[in-house]
Tab-separated table of C-alpha atoms in Angstrom:
chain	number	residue	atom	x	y	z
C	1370	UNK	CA	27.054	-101.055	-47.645
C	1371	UNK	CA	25.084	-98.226	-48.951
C	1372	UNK	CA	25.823	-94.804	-49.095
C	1373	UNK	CA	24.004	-92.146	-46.940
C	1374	UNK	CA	22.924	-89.020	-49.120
C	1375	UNK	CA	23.790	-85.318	-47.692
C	1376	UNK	CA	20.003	-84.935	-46.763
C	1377	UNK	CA	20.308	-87.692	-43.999
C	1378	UNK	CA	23.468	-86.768	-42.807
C	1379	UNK	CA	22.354	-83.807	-42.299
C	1380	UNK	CA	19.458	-84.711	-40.707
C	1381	UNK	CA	20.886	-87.157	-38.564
C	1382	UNK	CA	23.007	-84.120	-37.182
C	1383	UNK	CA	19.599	-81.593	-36.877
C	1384	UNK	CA	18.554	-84.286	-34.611
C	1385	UNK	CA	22.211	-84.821	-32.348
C	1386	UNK	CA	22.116	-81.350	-31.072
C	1387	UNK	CA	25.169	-81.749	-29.108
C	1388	UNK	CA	27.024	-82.502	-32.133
C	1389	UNK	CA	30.446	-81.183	-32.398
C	1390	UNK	CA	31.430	-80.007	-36.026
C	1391	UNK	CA	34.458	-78.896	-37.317
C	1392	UNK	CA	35.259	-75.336	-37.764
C	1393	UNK	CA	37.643	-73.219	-40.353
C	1394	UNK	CA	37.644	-69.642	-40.907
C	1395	UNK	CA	38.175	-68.304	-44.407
C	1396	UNK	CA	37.319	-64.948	-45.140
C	1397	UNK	CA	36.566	-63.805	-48.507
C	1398	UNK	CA	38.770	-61.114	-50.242
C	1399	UNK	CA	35.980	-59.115	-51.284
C	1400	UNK	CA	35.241	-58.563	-47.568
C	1401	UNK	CA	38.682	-57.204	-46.745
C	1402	UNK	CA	38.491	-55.440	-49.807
C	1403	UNK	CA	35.275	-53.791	-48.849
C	1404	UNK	CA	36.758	-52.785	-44.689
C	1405	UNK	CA	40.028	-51.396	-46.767
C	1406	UNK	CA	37.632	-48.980	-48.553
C	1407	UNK	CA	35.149	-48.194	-45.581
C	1408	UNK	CA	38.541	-47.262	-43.705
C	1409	UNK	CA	39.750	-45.213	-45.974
C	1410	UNK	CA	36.374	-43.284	-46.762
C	1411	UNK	CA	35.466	-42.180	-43.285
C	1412	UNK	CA	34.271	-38.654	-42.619
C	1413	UNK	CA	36.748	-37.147	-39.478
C	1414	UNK	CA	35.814	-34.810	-36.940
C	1415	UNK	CA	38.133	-31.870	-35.920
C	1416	UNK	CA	40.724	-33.036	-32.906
C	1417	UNK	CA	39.951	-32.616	-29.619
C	1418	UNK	CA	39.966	-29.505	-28.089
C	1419	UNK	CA	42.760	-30.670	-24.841
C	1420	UNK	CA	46.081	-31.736	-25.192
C	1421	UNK	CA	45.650	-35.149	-23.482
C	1422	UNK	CA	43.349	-38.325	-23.585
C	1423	UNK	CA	40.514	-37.000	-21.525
C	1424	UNK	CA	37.983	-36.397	-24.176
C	1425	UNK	CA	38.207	-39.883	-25.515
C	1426	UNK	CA	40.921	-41.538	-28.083
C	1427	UNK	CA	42.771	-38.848	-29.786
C	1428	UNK	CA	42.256	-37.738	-33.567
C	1429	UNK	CA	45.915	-38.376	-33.737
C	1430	UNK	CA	45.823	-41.904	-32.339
C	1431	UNK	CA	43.221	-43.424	-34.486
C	1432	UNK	CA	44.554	-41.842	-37.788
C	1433	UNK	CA	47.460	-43.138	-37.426
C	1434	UNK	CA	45.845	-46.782	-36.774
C	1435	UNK	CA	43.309	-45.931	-40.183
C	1436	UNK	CA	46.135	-45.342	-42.185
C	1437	UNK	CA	47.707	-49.086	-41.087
C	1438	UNK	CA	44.597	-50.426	-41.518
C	1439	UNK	CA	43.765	-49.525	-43.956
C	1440	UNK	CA	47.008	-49.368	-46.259
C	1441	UNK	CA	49.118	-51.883	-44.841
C	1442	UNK	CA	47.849	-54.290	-42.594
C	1443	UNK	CA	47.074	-58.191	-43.524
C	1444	UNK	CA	43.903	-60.276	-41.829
C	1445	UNK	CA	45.364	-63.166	-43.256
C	1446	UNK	CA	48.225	-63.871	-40.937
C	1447	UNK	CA	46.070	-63.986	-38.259
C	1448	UNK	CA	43.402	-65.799	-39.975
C	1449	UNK	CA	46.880	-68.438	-41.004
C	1450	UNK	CA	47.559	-68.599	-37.049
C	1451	UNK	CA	43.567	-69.537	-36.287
C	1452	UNK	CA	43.613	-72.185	-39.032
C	1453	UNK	CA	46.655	-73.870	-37.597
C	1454	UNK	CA	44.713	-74.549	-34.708
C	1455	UNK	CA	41.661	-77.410	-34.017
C	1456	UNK	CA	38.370	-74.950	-34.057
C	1457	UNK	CA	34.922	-76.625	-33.368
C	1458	UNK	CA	31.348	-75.717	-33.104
C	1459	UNK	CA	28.502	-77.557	-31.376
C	1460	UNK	CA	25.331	-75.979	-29.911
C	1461	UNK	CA	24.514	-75.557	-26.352
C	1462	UNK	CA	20.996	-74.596	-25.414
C	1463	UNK	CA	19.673	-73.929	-28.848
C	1464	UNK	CA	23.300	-71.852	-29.777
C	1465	UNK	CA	25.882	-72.499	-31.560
C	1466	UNK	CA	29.410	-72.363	-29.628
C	1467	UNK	CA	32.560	-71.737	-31.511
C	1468	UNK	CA	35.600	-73.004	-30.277
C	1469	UNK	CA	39.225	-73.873	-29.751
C	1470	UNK	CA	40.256	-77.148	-28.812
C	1471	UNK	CA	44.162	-77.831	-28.344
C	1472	UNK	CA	45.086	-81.411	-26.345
C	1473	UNK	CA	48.633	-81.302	-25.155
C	1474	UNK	CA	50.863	-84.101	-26.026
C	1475	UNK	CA	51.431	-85.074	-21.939
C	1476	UNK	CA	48.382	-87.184	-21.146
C	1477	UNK	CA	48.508	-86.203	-17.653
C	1478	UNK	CA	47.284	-82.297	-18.832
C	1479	UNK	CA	44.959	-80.458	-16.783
C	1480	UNK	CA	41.778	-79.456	-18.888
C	1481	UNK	CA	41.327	-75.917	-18.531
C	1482	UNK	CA	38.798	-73.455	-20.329
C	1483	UNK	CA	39.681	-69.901	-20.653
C	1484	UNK	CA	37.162	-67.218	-21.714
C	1485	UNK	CA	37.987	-63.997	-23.333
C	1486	UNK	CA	36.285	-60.951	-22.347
C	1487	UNK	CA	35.634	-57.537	-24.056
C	1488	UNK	CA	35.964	-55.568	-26.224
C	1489	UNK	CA	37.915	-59.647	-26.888
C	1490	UNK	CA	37.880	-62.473	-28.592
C	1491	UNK	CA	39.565	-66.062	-29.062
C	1492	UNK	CA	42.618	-63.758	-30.388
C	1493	UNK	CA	43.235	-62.593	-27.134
C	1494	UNK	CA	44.432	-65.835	-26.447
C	1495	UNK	CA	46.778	-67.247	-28.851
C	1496	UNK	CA	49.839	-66.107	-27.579
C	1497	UNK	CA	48.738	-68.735	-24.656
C	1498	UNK	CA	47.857	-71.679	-26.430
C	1499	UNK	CA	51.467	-72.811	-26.873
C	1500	UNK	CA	53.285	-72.024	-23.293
C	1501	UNK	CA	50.001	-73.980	-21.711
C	1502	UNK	CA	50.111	-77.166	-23.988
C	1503	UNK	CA	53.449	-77.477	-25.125
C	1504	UNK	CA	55.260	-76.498	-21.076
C	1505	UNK	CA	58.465	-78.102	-22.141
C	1506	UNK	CA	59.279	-75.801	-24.761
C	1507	UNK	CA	58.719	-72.755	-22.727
C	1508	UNK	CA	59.972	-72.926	-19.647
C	1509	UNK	CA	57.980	-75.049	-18.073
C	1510	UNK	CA	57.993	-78.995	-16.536
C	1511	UNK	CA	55.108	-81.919	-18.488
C	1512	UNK	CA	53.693	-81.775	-15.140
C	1513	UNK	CA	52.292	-78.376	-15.749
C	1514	UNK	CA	50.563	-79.111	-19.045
C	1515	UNK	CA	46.807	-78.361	-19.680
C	1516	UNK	CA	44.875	-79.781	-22.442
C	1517	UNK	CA	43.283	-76.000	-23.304
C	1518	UNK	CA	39.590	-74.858	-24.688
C	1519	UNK	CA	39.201	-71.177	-25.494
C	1520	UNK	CA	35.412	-70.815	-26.826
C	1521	UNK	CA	33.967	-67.439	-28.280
C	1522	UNK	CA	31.377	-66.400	-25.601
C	1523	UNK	CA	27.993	-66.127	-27.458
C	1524	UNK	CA	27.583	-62.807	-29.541
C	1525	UNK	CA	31.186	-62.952	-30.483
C	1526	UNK	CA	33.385	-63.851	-32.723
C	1527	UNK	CA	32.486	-67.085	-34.434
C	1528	UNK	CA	29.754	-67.825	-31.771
C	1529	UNK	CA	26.096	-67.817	-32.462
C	1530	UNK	CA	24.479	-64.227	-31.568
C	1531	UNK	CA	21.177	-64.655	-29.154
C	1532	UNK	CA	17.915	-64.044	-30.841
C	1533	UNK	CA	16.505	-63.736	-27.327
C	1534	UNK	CA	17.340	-62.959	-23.830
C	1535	UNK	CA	18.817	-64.949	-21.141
C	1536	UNK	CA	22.417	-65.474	-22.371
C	1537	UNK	CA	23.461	-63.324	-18.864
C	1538	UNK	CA	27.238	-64.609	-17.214
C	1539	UNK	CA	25.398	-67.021	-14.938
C	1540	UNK	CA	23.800	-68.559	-18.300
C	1541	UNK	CA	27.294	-68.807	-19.998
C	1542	UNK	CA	28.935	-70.183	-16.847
C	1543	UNK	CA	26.424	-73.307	-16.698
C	1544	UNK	CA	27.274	-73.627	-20.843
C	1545	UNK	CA	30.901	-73.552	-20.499
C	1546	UNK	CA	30.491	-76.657	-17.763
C	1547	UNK	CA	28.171	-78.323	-20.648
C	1548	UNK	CA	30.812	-77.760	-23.252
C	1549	UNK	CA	33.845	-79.155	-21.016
C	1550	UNK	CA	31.637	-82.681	-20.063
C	1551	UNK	CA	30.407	-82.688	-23.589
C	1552	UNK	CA	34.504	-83.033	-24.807
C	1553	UNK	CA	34.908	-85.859	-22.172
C	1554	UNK	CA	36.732	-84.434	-19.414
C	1555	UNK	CA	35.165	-84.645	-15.871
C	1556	UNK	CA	37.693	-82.901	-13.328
C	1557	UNK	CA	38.569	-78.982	-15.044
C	1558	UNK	CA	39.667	-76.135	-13.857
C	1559	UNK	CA	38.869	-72.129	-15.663
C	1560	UNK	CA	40.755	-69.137	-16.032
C	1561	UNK	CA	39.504	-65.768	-17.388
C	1562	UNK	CA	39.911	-61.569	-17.468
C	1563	UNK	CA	37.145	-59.199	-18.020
C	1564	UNK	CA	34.234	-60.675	-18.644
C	1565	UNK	CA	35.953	-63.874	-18.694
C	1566	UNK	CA	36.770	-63.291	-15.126
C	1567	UNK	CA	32.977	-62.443	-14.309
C	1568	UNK	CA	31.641	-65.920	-16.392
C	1569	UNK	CA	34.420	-68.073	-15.012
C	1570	UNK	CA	33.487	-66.744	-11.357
C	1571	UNK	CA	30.057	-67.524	-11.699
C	1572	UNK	CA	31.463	-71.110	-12.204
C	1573	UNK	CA	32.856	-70.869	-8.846
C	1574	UNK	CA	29.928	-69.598	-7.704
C	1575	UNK	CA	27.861	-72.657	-9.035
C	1576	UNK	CA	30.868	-75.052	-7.910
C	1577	UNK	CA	29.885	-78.050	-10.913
C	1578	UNK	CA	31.377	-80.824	-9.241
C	1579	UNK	CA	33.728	-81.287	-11.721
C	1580	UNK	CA	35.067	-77.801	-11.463
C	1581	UNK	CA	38.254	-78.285	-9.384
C	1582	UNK	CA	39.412	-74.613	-9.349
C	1583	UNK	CA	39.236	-71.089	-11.197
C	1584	UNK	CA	42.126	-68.752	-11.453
C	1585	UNK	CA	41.251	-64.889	-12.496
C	1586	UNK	CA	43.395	-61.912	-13.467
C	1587	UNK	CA	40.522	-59.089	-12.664
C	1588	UNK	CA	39.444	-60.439	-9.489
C	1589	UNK	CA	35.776	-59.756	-7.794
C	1590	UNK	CA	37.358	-59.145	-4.394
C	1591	UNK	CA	36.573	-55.517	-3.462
C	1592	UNK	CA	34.631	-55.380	-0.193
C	1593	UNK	CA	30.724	-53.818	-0.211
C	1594	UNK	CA	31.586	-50.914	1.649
C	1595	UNK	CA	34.451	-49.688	-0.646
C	1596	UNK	CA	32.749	-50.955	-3.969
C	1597	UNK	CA	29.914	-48.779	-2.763
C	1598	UNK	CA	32.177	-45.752	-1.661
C	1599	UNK	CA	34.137	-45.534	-4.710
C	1600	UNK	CA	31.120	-45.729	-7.431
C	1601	UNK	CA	29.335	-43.331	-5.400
C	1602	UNK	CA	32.245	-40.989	-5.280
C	1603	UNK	CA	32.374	-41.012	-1.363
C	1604	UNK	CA	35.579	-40.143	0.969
C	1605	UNK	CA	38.464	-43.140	1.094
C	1606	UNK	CA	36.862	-44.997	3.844
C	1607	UNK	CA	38.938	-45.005	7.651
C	1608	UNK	CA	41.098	-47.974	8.139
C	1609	UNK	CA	42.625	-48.953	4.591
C	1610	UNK	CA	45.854	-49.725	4.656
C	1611	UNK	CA	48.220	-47.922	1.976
C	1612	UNK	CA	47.718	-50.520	-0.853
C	1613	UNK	CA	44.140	-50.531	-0.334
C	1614	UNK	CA	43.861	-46.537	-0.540
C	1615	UNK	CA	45.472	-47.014	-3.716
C	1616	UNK	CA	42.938	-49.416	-4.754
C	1617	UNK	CA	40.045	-47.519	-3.717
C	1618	UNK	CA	41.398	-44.356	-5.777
C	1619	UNK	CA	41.766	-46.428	-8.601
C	1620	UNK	CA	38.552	-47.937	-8.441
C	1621	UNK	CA	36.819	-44.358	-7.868
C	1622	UNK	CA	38.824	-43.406	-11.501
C	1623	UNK	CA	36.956	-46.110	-13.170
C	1624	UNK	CA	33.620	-45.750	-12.248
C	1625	UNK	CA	33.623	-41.851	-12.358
C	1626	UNK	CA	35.724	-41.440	-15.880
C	1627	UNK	CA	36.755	-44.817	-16.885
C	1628	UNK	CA	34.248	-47.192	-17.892
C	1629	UNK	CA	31.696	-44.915	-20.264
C	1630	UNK	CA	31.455	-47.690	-22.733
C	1631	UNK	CA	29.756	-49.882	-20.078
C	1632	UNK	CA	27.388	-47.778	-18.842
C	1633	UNK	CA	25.821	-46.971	-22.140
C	1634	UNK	CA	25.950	-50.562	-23.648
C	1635	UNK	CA	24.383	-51.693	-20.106
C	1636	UNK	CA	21.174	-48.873	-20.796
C	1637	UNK	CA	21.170	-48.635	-24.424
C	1638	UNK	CA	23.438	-51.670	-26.498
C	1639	UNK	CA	21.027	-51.309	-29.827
C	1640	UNK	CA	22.081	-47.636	-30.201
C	1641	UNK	CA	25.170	-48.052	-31.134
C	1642	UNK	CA	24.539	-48.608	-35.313
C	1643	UNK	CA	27.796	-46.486	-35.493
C	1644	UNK	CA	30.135	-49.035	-34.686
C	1645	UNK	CA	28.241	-51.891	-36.941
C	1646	UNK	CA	28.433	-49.313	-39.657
C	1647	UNK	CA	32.529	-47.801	-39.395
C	1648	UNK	CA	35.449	-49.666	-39.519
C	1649	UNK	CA	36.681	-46.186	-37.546
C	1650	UNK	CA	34.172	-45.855	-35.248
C	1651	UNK	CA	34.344	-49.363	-34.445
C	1652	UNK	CA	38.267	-49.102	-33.694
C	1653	UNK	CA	37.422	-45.820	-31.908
C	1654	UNK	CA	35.089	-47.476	-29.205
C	1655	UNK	CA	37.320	-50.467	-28.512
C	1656	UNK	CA	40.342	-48.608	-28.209
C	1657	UNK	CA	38.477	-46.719	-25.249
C	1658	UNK	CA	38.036	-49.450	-22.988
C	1659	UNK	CA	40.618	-47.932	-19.979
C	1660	UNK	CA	42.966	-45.407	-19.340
C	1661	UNK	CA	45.811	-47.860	-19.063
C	1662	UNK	CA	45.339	-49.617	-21.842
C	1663	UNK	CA	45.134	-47.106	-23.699
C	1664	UNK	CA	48.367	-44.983	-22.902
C	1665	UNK	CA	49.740	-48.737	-23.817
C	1666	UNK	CA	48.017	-49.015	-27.204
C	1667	UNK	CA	48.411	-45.159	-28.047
C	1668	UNK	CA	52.186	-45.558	-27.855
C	1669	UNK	CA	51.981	-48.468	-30.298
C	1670	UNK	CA	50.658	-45.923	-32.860
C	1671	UNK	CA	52.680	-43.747	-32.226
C	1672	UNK	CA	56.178	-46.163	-32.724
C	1673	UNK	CA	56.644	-47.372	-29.314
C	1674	UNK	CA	56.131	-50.821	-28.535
C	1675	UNK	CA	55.816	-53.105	-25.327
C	1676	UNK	CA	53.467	-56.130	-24.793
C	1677	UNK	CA	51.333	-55.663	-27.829
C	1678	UNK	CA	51.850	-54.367	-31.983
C	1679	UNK	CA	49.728	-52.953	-34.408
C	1680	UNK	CA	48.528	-55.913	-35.490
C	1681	UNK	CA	47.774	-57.578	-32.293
C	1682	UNK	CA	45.416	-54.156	-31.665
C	1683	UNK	CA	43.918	-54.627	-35.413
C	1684	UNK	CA	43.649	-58.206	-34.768
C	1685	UNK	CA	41.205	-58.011	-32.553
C	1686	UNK	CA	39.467	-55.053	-33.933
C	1687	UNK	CA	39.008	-56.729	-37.134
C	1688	UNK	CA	37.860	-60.070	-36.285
C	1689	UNK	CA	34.729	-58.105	-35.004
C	1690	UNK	CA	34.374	-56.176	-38.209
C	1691	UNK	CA	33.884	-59.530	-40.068
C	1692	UNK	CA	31.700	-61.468	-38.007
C	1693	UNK	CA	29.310	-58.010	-37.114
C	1694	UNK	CA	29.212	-58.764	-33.754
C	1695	UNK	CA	29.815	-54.932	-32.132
C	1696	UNK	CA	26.182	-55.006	-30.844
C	1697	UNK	CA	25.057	-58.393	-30.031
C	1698	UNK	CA	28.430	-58.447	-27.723
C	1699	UNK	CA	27.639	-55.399	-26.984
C	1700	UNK	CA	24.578	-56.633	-25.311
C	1701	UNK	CA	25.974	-58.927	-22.794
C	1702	UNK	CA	26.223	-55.306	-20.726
C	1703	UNK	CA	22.802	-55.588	-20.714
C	1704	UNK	CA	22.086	-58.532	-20.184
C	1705	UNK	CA	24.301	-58.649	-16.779
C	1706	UNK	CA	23.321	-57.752	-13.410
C	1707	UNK	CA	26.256	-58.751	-11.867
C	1708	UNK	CA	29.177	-55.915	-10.290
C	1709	UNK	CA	32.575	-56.054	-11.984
C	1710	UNK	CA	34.483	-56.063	-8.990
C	1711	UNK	CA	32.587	-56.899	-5.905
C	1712	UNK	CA	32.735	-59.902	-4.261
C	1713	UNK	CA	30.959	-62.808	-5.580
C	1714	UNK	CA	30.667	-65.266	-3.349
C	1715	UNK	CA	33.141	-68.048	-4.944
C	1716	UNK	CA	34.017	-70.903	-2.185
C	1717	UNK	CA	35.947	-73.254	-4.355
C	1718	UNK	CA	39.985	-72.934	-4.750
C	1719	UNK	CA	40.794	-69.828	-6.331
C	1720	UNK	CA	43.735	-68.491	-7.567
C	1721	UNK	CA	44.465	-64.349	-7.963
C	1722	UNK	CA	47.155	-62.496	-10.591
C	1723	UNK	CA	47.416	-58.997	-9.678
C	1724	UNK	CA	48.504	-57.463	-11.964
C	1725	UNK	CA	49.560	-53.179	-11.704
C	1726	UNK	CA	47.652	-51.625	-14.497
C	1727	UNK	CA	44.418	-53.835	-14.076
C	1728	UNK	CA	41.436	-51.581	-13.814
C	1729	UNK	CA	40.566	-52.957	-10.896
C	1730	UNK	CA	44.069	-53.550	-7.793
C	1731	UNK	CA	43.650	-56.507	-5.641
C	1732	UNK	CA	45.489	-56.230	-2.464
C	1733	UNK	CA	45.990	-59.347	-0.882
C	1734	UNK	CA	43.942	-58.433	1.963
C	1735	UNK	CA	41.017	-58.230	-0.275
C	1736	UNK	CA	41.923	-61.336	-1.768
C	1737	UNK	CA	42.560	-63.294	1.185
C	1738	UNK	CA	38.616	-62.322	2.331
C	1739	UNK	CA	37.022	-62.833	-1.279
C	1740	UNK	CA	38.025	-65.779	-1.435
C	1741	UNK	CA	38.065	-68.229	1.643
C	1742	UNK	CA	40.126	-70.839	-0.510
C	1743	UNK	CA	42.464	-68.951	-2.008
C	1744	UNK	CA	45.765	-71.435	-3.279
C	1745	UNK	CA	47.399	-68.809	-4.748
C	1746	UNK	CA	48.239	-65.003	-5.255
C	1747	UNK	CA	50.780	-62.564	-6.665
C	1748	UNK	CA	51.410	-59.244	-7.401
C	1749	UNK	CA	53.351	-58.491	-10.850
C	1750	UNK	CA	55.449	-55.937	-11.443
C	1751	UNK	CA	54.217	-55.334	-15.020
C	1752	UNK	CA	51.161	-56.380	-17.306
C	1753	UNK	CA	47.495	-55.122	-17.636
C	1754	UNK	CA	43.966	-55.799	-18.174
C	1755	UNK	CA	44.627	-57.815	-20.887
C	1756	UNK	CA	46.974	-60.443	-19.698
C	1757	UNK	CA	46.657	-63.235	-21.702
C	1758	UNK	CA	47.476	-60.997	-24.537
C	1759	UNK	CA	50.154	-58.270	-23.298
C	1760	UNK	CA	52.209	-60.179	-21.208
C	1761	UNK	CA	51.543	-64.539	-22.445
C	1762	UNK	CA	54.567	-65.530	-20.718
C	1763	UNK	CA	53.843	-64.405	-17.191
C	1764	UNK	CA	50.025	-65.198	-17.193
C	1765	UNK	CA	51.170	-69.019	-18.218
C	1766	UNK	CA	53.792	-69.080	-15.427
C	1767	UNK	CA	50.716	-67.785	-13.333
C	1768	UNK	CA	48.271	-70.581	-14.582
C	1769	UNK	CA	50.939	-73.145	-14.161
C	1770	UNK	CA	51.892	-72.184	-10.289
C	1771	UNK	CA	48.094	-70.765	-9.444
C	1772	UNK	CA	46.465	-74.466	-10.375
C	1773	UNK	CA	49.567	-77.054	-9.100
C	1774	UNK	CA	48.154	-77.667	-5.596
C	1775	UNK	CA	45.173	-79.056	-7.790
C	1776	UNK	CA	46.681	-81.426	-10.317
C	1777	UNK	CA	46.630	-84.789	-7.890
C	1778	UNK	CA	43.005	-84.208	-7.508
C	1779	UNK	CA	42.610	-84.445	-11.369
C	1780	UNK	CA	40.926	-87.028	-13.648
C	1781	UNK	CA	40.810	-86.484	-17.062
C	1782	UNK	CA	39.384	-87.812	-20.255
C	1783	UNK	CA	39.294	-86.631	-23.711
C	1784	UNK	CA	36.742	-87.515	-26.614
């Protein structure tokens, strides 16, 4: 037998583009080192000149996240949870795709990709990964097991960042169907919040025959004539009952005050050097992403607690930092032409989580004439836009009751 050199082996695998390599994070100290003193050097402004939030994060707020962050907070028990868990790479359409691939021990799992959104990454979903693979040990029956990928969507995270344009939801939507046939498994079902929800309808949308169902948790049900009333600021529309008044009001809140961050990084994403170049201004922006979450994430700086810590916050925030990837996830708002909310068109089996401090409410009605197979919905009583990572427990009771009808219609392999 004779022993092939580095060179072929690594041309062998130029040439196998669908490859799929093994993946390990390890960030060097000098790097942390380096964010500790970029924290602690930045220049502040003066506080804001009202006593609330509606100028933008408070001068309070992120001071007291700096000072964590820059004092007292450790990457590396994160980056210890990541490497306990199989992480992968293999290129779709000329980029590299990052990510992670967990088979539950029941062979009869249902395969099930679940895509972050932003400002996100794979981080937002590791409170998940157990409850959805490992049912028995949380509350749940083997018959609700899923074998689970959670990829970085390109431009974040460990993900390859586009060089050119194209990578729009509808791009990522046909990758993510590439990526699940490419591991073996030929009946799936998806899952996903923010842009996750936007990418994983678009798979509904383009119904892959081996797509068996979706499930979302920031659904694209609001009519045309109220998505079109409330970003234009019009009058509640005639006719909606009291839940649906409430969800026009809220959805008139977003797009007057509460979704800034989109609208410029939809016009103008390379303008933003600020957040490449400050830890601060980095934390600043993603903190700002909606009223709701951020009462929730303000009281975690300021002692209080519920759904997520410190560290889940500076998780997230960090893991950008290190990989640079502010701006070229940034550009996926420009890159979209898609609504946030409106109806999509999805005609597969979906399944809805509503839950109350979403940015956008889903009344049932709405639901129920989104989406002309819908096999499941529920209203929570608590939880927000970021499920998977505030409130893990419900959204995997969700996942396990929203895709059950589906299961007997389920094949599965595995490479």
């Amino acid at each position: 037998m004779t022993e092939t050199s580095a060179t072929q082996r690594g041309g062998e695998q130029a040439a196998d583009k669908s490859v799929i390599r093994p993946f390990h994070v390890n960030v060097p100290e000098a790097e942390l080192t380096e964010l500790r003193r970029r924290i602690n050097a930045t220049k502040w402004p003066e506080r804001e000149t009202v006593t609330d939030a509606t100028q933008g994060v408070q001068l309070a707020t992120i001071q007291a996240l700096a000072r964590y962050w820059g004092t007292e907070y450790d990457w590396r028990k994160v980056e210890a949870r990541l490497k306990a868990l199989p992480q992968f790479i293999t290129e779709i359409d000329g980029l590299d795709i990052h990510f992670i691939h967990v088979r539950s021990k029941h062979e009869n799992a249902l395969p099930l990709i679940v895509t972050h959104g932003w400002p996100g990454s794979v981080i937002e979903q590791l409170k998940i990964v157990e409850p959805l693979t490992n049912p028995t040990a949380h509350g749940g029956n083997a018959s609700d097991a899923f074998h689970l990928v959670i990829p970085s969507m390109p431009g974040y995270g460990y993900s390859g960042k586009p060089t050119t344009t194209g990578w729009d939801p509808q791009h990522i939507a046909r990758a993510w169907v590439v990526l699940m046939k490419r591991l073996g498994y030929t009946k799936f079902v998806a899952q996903g919040g923010d842009w996750g929800a936007v990418i994983t309808e678009q798979m509904g949308v383009q119904a892959a025959p081996e797509l068996l169902g979706i499930h979302t948790n920031m659904p694209g049900a609001v009519p045309a004539e109220i998505d079109k009333a409330a970003f234009t600021g019009a009058p509640t529309p005639d006719g909606l009952s009291p839940e649906e008044k409430l969800a026009f009001e809220r959805l008139k809140f977003v797009y007057s005050k509460g979704i800034a961050y989109g609208y410029q990084m939809g016009l103008r994403p390379q303008t933003l050097y600020g957040i490449a170049d400050s830890p601060v201004g980095l934390a600043a922006y993603f903190l700002d992403h909606d009223a709701w979450s951020y009462a929730l994430i303000s009281r975690v700086f300021s002692g209080e607690a519920e759904g997520l810590t410190r560290d889940d916050v500076l998780d997230n925030i960090t893991i950008a930092w290190l990989t640079n990837t502010a701006l070229s996830g940034a550009r996926l708002y420009w890159e979209s032409k898609l609504g946030y909310f409106n109806v999509k068109g999805v005609s597969i089996p979906v399944a809805v989580s509503a839950f109350p401090d979403e940015i956008d409410l889903c009344p049932r009605s709405w639901a129920e004439r989104a989406y002309p197979k819908l096999i499941h919905y529920n209203k929570l009583d608590k939880g927000g836009h970021f499920a998977a990572f505030e409130q893990p427990q419900l959204l995997s009771e969700e996942l396990r009751a929203g895709f059950r009808s589906l299961r007997s219609s389920k094949t599965s392999v595995a490479a």
